Amino acid sequence: MLKKRVVFVVLFAGIIFTLWGEGTREDRTRLPNNKELVIAGITLQADYGKLEGGSIHAKKIPLKDGYVESKAYPVKGLGECPLTIGEREGDTLKVLRRNPPEEGALYPLMNLDIYSSIGSSRIPIEKYGANVTVTIPYTFLEGINKSRPGREQFLFIYDDESKTWISIEDPDSGIREVKRGKNAITFTIERWPVDDRMISCGP
């Protein structure tokens, strides 16, 4: 009887360990190459570039300490970076250059972890010329910042080194090809730290 109990305990422990291990391995989302995948309401599409024998992963993780999703955080100096907003006139896309207000509020919408993976190593996507295209519906932005239409909002990322918010249209942001469509804003991430980076909308 005792032997059966020992066997049962060992088997039960093995099952728990296996399930826990699976949970750990699944604690990230693998982005397929050149196929769209929706994570937490936004669409991601990875281009593996020269990455061979590895994969690209993305995950929404909790915001950094001191920040709450959808909460307004007053900021200054936003008008230093000119931003582009496209407006359609018939079949022609007219691009206007505007500055956001000098002062306003930013609304964190997500803390996004993106990286390449080969074996157990986490590697920046830029090392292999990989990139990830992100599409965020305007309705998603309006759910975060209700003070203005989604199409009129700007996006920023948080730079951990300088401790500042940077427009995604700033050359130092690591983001290119920012496009405002009819229903969503789309941009391509070329450089991203092997860590995580907050994204906000506003002001």
PDB file of C-alpha atoms in Angstrom:
ATOM      1  CA  MET A   1       0.000   0.000   0.000  1.00  0.00           C
ATOM      2  CA  LEU A   2       2.828   2.340   0.939  1.00  0.00           C
ATOM      3  CA  LYS A   3       4.590   1.544  -2.328  1.00  0.00           C
ATOM      4  CA  LYS A   4       1.467   2.464  -4.318  1.00  0.00           C
ATOM      5  CA  ARG A   5       1.249   5.776  -2.435  1.00  0.00           C
ATOM      6  CA  VAL A   6       4.880   6.592  -3.220  1.00  0.00           C
ATOM      7  CA  VAL A   7       4.332   5.787  -6.903  1.00  0.00           C
ATOM      8  CA  PHE A   8       1.198   7.941  -6.946  1.00  0.00           C
ATOM      9  CA  VAL A   9       3.006  10.895  -5.316  1.00  0.00           C
ATOM     10  CA  VAL A  10       5.900  10.620  -7.766  1.00  0.00           C
ATOM     11  CA  LEU A  11       3.545  10.463 -10.746  1.00  0.00           C
ATOM     12  CA  PHE A  12       1.496  13.405  -9.452  1.00  0.00           C
ATOM     13  CA  ALA A  13       4.651  15.469  -8.881  1.00  0.00           C
ATOM     14  CA  GLY A  14       5.823  14.591 -12.382  1.00  0.00           C
ATOM     15  CA  ILE A  15       2.538  15.749 -13.905  1.00  0.00           C
ATOM     16  CA  ILE A  16       2.637  19.033 -11.973  1.00  0.00           C
ATOM     17  CA  PHE A  17       6.257  19.622 -13.005  1.00  0.00           C
ATOM     18  CA  THR A  18       5.408  18.898 -16.631  1.00  0.00           C
ATOM     19  CA  LEU A  19       2.433  21.249 -16.629  1.00  0.00           C
ATOM     20  CA  TRP A  20       4.435  23.958 -14.900  1.00  0.00           C
ATOM     21  CA  GLY A  21       7.243  23.507 -17.400  1.00  0.00           C
ATOM     22  CA  GLU A  22       4.824  23.752 -20.317  1.00  0.00           C
ATOM     23  CA  GLY A  23       3.370  26.904 -18.796  1.00  0.00           C
ATOM     24  CA  THR A  24       6.827  28.412 -18.581  1.00  0.00           C
ATOM     25  CA  ARG A  25       7.644  27.593 -22.194  1.00  0.00           C
ATOM     26  CA  GLU A  26       4.293  28.950 -23.349  1.00  0.00           C
ATOM     27  CA  ASP A  27       4.800  32.169 -21.393  1.00  0.00           C
ATOM     28  CA  ARG A  28       5.608  33.926 -24.658  1.00  0.00           C
ATOM     29  CA  THR A  29       4.085  34.126 -28.129  1.00  0.00           C
ATOM     30  CA  ARG A  30       6.070  33.017 -31.163  1.00  0.00           C
ATOM     31  CA  LEU A  31       5.427  35.247 -34.159  1.00  0.00           C
ATOM     32  CA  PRO A  32       5.244  33.265 -37.397  1.00  0.00           C
ATOM     33  CA  ASN A  33       7.286  34.594 -40.303  1.00  0.00           C
ATOM     34  CA  ASN A  34       5.267  36.959 -42.529  1.00  0.00           C
ATOM     35  CA  LYS A  35       1.928  36.069 -40.955  1.00  0.00           C
ATOM     36  CA  GLU A  36      -0.268  38.298 -38.832  1.00  0.00           C
ATOM     37  CA  LEU A  37      -0.920  37.505 -35.190  1.00  0.00           C
ATOM     38  CA  VAL A  38      -3.131  39.482 -32.794  1.00  0.00           C
ATOM     39  CA  ILE A  39      -1.840  40.071 -29.270  1.00  0.00           C
ATOM     40  CA  ALA A  40      -3.885  42.042 -26.740  1.00  0.00           C
ATOM     41  CA  GLY A  41      -5.840  43.867 -29.454  1.00  0.00           C
ATOM     42  CA  ILE A  42      -2.972  44.847 -31.755  1.00  0.00           C
ATOM     43  CA  THR A  43      -1.762  43.026 -34.866  1.00  0.00           C
ATOM     44  CA  LEU A  44       1.886  41.994 -35.206  1.00  0.00           C
ATOM     45  CA  GLN A  45       3.635  40.621 -38.285  1.00  0.00           C
ATOM     46  CA  ALA A  46       7.277  39.549 -38.144  1.00  0.00           C
ATOM     47  CA  ASP A  47       9.758  39.547 -40.997  1.00  0.00           C
ATOM     48  CA  TYR A  48      12.582  37.207 -39.961  1.00  0.00           C
ATOM     49  CA  GLY A  49      15.136  38.857 -42.244  1.00  0.00           C
ATOM     50  CA  LYS A  50      18.365  36.848 -42.009  1.00  0.00           C
ATOM     51  CA  LEU A  51      17.323  34.999 -38.856  1.00  0.00           C
ATOM     52  CA  GLU A  52      17.785  31.275 -39.454  1.00  0.00           C
ATOM     53  CA  GLY A  53      17.225  28.461 -36.988  1.00  0.00           C
ATOM     54  CA  GLY A  54      15.536  30.786 -34.540  1.00  0.00           C
ATOM     55  CA  SER A  55      12.261  32.585 -33.914  1.00  0.00           C
ATOM     56  CA  ILE A  56      10.845  35.963 -32.954  1.00  0.00           C
ATOM     57  CA  HIS A  57       8.738  36.312 -29.838  1.00  0.00           C
ATOM     58  CA  ALA A  58       6.432  39.012 -28.538  1.00  0.00           C
ATOM     59  CA  LYS A  59       4.480  39.364 -25.353  1.00  0.00           C
ATOM     60  CA  LYS A  60       2.427  41.976 -23.560  1.00  0.00           C
ATOM     61  CA  ILE A  61       3.770  42.235 -20.029  1.00  0.00           C
ATOM     62  CA  PRO A  62       2.852  44.371 -16.991  1.00  0.00           C
ATOM     63  CA  LEU A  63       3.704  48.058 -17.172  1.00  0.00           C
ATOM     64  CA  LYS A  64       6.814  49.342 -15.441  1.00  0.00           C
ATOM     65  CA  ASP A  65       6.579  50.378 -11.802  1.00  0.00           C
ATOM     66  CA  GLY A  66       4.727  53.632 -11.287  1.00  0.00           C
ATOM     67  CA  TYR A  67       2.545  53.341 -14.397  1.00  0.00           C
ATOM     68  CA  VAL A  68      -1.062  52.247 -14.803  1.00  0.00           C
ATOM     69  CA  GLU A  69      -2.705  51.379 -18.124  1.00  0.00           C
ATOM     70  CA  SER A  70      -5.018  54.073 -19.543  1.00  0.00           C
ATOM     71  CA  LYS A  71      -4.096  56.577 -16.820  1.00  0.00           C
ATOM     72  CA  ALA A  72      -3.134  60.128 -17.859  1.00  0.00           C
ATOM     73  CA  TYR A  73       0.442  61.217 -17.091  1.00  0.00           C
ATOM     74  CA  PRO A  74       1.149  64.946 -17.601  1.00  0.00           C
ATOM     75  CA  VAL A  75       4.182  65.630 -19.820  1.00  0.00           C
ATOM     76  CA  LYS A  76       5.984  68.640 -21.313  1.00  0.00           C
ATOM     77  CA  GLY A  77       8.153  69.252 -24.360  1.00  0.00           C
ATOM     78  CA  LEU A  78       6.222  67.047 -26.769  1.00  0.00           C
ATOM     79  CA  GLY A  79       6.260  69.665 -29.522  1.00  0.00           C
ATOM     80  CA  GLU A  80       9.970  69.269 -30.206  1.00  0.00           C
ATOM     81  CA  CYS A  81       9.428  66.473 -32.753  1.00  0.00           C
ATOM     82  CA  PRO A  82       7.421  67.106 -35.944  1.00  0.00           C
ATOM     83  CA  LEU A  83       4.944  64.337 -36.702  1.00  0.00           C
ATOM     84  CA  THR A  84       3.126  63.355 -39.874  1.00  0.00           C
ATOM     85  CA  ILE A  85      -0.574  62.833 -40.264  1.00  0.00           C
ATOM     86  CA  GLY A  86      -1.971  61.777 -43.620  1.00  0.00           C
ATOM     87  CA  GLU A  87      -5.294  63.161 -44.815  1.00  0.00           C
ATOM     88  CA  ARG A  88      -7.090  61.795 -47.865  1.00  0.00           C
ATOM     89  CA  GLU A  89      -8.328  64.099 -50.591  1.00  0.00           C
ATOM     90  CA  GLY A  90     -10.087  61.853 -53.078  1.00  0.00           C
ATOM     91  CA  ASP A  91      -7.521  59.218 -54.075  1.00  0.00           C
ATOM     92  CA  THR A  92      -4.518  61.311 -53.040  1.00  0.00           C
ATOM     93  CA  LEU A  93      -2.919  61.047 -49.604  1.00  0.00           C
ATOM     94  CA  LYS A  94      -1.925  64.513 -48.445  1.00  0.00           C
ATOM     95  CA  VAL A  95       0.759  64.454 -45.756  1.00  0.00           C
ATOM     96  CA  LEU A  96       0.804  67.306 -43.268  1.00  0.00           C
ATOM     97  CA  ARG A  97       3.562  67.959 -40.760  1.00  0.00           C
ATOM     98  CA  ARG A  98       2.338  68.878 -37.336  1.00  0.00           C
ATOM     99  CA  ASN A  99       3.672  69.149 -33.838  1.00  0.00           C
ATOM    100  CA  PRO A 100       1.792  67.782 -30.860  1.00  0.00           C
ATOM    101  CA  PRO A 101       1.013  70.317 -28.119  1.00  0.00           C
ATOM    102  CA  GLU A 102       4.007  71.297 -25.993  1.00  0.00           C
ATOM    103  CA  GLU A 103       2.142  70.101 -22.919  1.00  0.00           C
ATOM    104  CA  GLY A 104      -0.413  67.379 -22.491  1.00  0.00           C
ATOM    105  CA  ALA A 105      -0.850  63.895 -21.104  1.00  0.00           C
ATOM    106  CA  LEU A 106       0.289  60.499 -22.292  1.00  0.00           C
ATOM    107  CA  TYR A 107      -1.728  57.334 -21.714  1.00  0.00           C
ATOM    108  CA  PRO A 108       0.278  54.076 -21.461  1.00  0.00           C
ATOM    109  CA  LEU A 109      -1.429  51.406 -23.535  1.00  0.00           C
ATOM    110  CA  MET A 110       1.022  48.506 -23.461  1.00  0.00           C
ATOM    111  CA  ASN A 111       4.417  47.241 -22.365  1.00  0.00           C
ATOM    112  CA  LEU A 112       5.677  45.132 -25.254  1.00  0.00           C
ATOM    113  CA  ASP A 113       8.505  42.597 -25.138  1.00  0.00           C
ATOM    114  CA  ILE A 114       9.963  41.722 -28.581  1.00  0.00           C
ATOM    115  CA  TYR A 115      13.121  39.713 -29.238  1.00  0.00           C
ATOM    116  CA  SER A 116      14.769  37.062 -31.392  1.00  0.00           C
ATOM    117  CA  SER A 117      15.444  33.679 -29.871  1.00  0.00           C
ATOM    118  CA  ILE A 118      18.009  31.043 -30.809  1.00  0.00           C
ATOM    119  CA  GLY A 119      18.007  28.212 -28.314  1.00  0.00           C
ATOM    120  CA  SER A 120      17.809  29.848 -24.894  1.00  0.00           C
ATOM    121  CA  SER A 121      19.452  33.106 -26.020  1.00  0.00           C
ATOM    122  CA  ARG A 122      17.457  36.323 -26.372  1.00  0.00           C
ATOM    123  CA  ILE A 123      18.863  38.500 -29.147  1.00  0.00           C
ATOM    124  CA  PRO A 124      17.829  41.953 -30.481  1.00  0.00           C
ATOM    125  CA  ILE A 125      15.800  41.662 -33.695  1.00  0.00           C
ATOM    126  CA  GLU A 126      18.077  44.153 -35.440  1.00  0.00           C
ATOM    127  CA  LYS A 127      21.052  41.766 -35.268  1.00  0.00           C
ATOM    128  CA  TYR A 128      19.525  39.703 -38.083  1.00  0.00           C
ATOM    129  CA  GLY A 129      17.783  42.501 -39.951  1.00  0.00           C
ATOM    130  CA  ALA A 130      14.420  41.270 -38.675  1.00  0.00           C
ATOM    131  CA  ASN A 131      11.511  43.597 -38.017  1.00  0.00           C
ATOM    132  CA  VAL A 132       7.971  43.559 -36.671  1.00  0.00           C
ATOM    133  CA  THR A 133       5.107  45.539 -38.209  1.00  0.00           C
ATOM    134  CA  VAL A 134       2.483  46.715 -35.716  1.00  0.00           C
ATOM    135  CA  THR A 135      -1.097  47.734 -36.510  1.00  0.00           C
ATOM    136  CA  ILE A 136      -3.180  49.467 -33.835  1.00  0.00           C
ATOM    137  CA  PRO A 137      -6.860  50.238 -34.567  1.00  0.00           C
ATOM    138  CA  TYR A 138      -8.012  53.772 -33.783  1.00  0.00           C
ATOM    139  CA  THR A 139     -10.814  52.273 -31.703  1.00  0.00           C
ATOM    140  CA  PHE A 140      -8.143  50.664 -29.515  1.00  0.00           C
ATOM    141  CA  LEU A 141      -6.507  54.062 -28.915  1.00  0.00           C
ATOM    142  CA  GLU A 142      -9.875  55.630 -28.143  1.00  0.00           C
ATOM    143  CA  GLY A 143     -10.417  52.974 -25.494  1.00  0.00           C
ATOM    144  CA  ILE A 144      -7.172  54.070 -23.812  1.00  0.00           C
ATOM    145  CA  ASN A 145      -7.432  57.834 -24.303  1.00  0.00           C
ATOM    146  CA  LYS A 146     -11.044  58.972 -24.569  1.00  0.00           C
ATOM    147  CA  SER A 147     -10.170  62.672 -24.843  1.00  0.00           C
ATOM    148  CA  ARG A 148      -9.778  62.702 -28.654  1.00  0.00           C
ATOM    149  CA  PRO A 149     -10.427  60.554 -31.745  1.00  0.00           C
ATOM    150  CA  GLY A 150      -7.916  57.772 -32.317  1.00  0.00           C
ATOM    151  CA  ARG A 151      -6.797  59.183 -35.662  1.00  0.00           C
ATOM    152  CA  GLU A 152      -5.726  62.419 -33.983  1.00  0.00           C
ATOM    153  CA  GLN A 153      -3.585  60.743 -31.359  1.00  0.00           C
ATOM    154  CA  PHE A 154       0.199  60.388 -31.413  1.00  0.00           C
ATOM    155  CA  LEU A 155       2.213  57.376 -30.252  1.00  0.00           C
ATOM    156  CA  PHE A 156       5.308  57.396 -28.077  1.00  0.00           C
ATOM    157  CA  ILE A 157       7.711  54.795 -26.696  1.00  0.00           C
ATOM    158  CA  TYR A 158       9.538  55.014 -23.388  1.00  0.00           C
ATOM    159  CA  ASP A 159      13.328  55.094 -23.625  1.00  0.00           C
ATOM    160  CA  ASP A 160      14.784  53.502 -20.490  1.00  0.00           C
ATOM    161  CA  GLU A 161      18.247  55.007 -20.981  1.00  0.00           C
ATOM    162  CA  SER A 162      17.178  58.644 -21.224  1.00  0.00           C
ATOM    163  CA  LYS A 163      14.038  58.140 -19.094  1.00  0.00           C
ATOM    164  CA  THR A 164      11.971  60.050 -21.641  1.00  0.00           C
ATOM    165  CA  TRP A 165       9.070  59.450 -23.999  1.00  0.00           C
ATOM    166  CA  ILE A 166      10.062  59.493 -27.683  1.00  0.00           C
ATOM    167  CA  SER A 167       7.711  59.901 -30.631  1.00  0.00           C
ATOM    168  CA  ILE A 168       7.604  56.808 -32.837  1.00  0.00           C
ATOM    169  CA  GLU A 169       8.369  59.185 -35.712  1.00  0.00           C
ATOM    170  CA  ASP A 170      11.631  60.280 -34.126  1.00  0.00           C
ATOM    171  CA  PRO A 171      14.644  58.826 -36.017  1.00  0.00           C
ATOM    172  CA  ASP A 172      16.041  57.569 -32.683  1.00  0.00           C
ATOM    173  CA  SER A 173      12.926  55.537 -31.890  1.00  0.00           C
ATOM    174  CA  GLY A 174      13.989  52.501 -33.951  1.00  0.00           C
ATOM    175  CA  ILE A 175      10.660  52.687 -35.789  1.00  0.00           C
ATOM    176  CA  ARG A 176      10.019  53.511 -39.458  1.00  0.00           C
ATOM    177  CA  GLU A 177       7.198  53.656 -41.996  1.00  0.00           C
ATOM    178  CA  VAL A 178       4.557  55.190 -39.768  1.00  0.00           C
ATOM    179  CA  LYS A 179       1.317  55.195 -41.737  1.00  0.00           C
ATOM    180  CA  ARG A 180      -2.130  56.375 -40.743  1.00  0.00           C
ATOM    181  CA  GLY A 181      -4.793  54.458 -42.617  1.00  0.00           C
ATOM    182  CA  LYS A 182      -8.536  54.812 -42.558  1.00  0.00           C
ATOM    183  CA  ASN A 183      -9.068  52.679 -39.452  1.00  0.00           C
ATOM    184  CA  ALA A 184      -5.635  52.103 -37.916  1.00  0.00           C
ATOM    185  CA  ILE A 185      -2.073  53.317 -37.522  1.00  0.00           C
ATOM    186  CA  THR A 186       0.712  51.013 -38.744  1.00  0.00           C
ATOM    187  CA  PHE A 187       4.456  51.175 -38.106  1.00  0.00           C
ATOM    188  CA  THR A 188       7.482  48.897 -38.391  1.00  0.00           C
ATOM    189  CA  ILE A 189       9.854  48.194 -35.491  1.00  0.00           C
ATOM    190  CA  GLU A 190      13.459  47.756 -36.651  1.00  0.00           C
ATOM    191  CA  ARG A 191      15.248  48.230 -33.329  1.00  0.00           C
ATOM    192  CA  TRP A 192      13.969  47.123 -29.930  1.00  0.00           C
ATOM    193  CA  PRO A 193      15.832  46.414 -26.687  1.00  0.00           C
ATOM    194  CA  VAL A 194      16.050  42.825 -25.434  1.00  0.00           C
ATOM    195  CA  ASP A 195      13.832  43.734 -22.545  1.00  0.00           C
ATOM    196  CA  ASP A 196      10.565  45.548 -22.979  1.00  0.00           C
ATOM    197  CA  ARG A 197       9.347  48.962 -23.958  1.00  0.00           C
ATOM    198  CA  MET A 198       6.222  50.873 -23.020  1.00  0.00           C
ATOM    199  CA  ILE A 199       4.004  52.382 -25.706  1.00  0.00           C
ATOM    200  CA  SER A 200       1.657  55.278 -24.992  1.00  0.00           C
ATOM    201  CA  CYS A 201      -0.847  57.408 -26.874  1.00  0.00           C
ATOM    202  CA  GLY A 202      -1.954  60.995 -26.507  1.00  0.00           C
ATOM    203  CA  PRO A 203      -1.481  63.800 -25.767  1.00  0.00           C
TER     204      PRO A 203
END
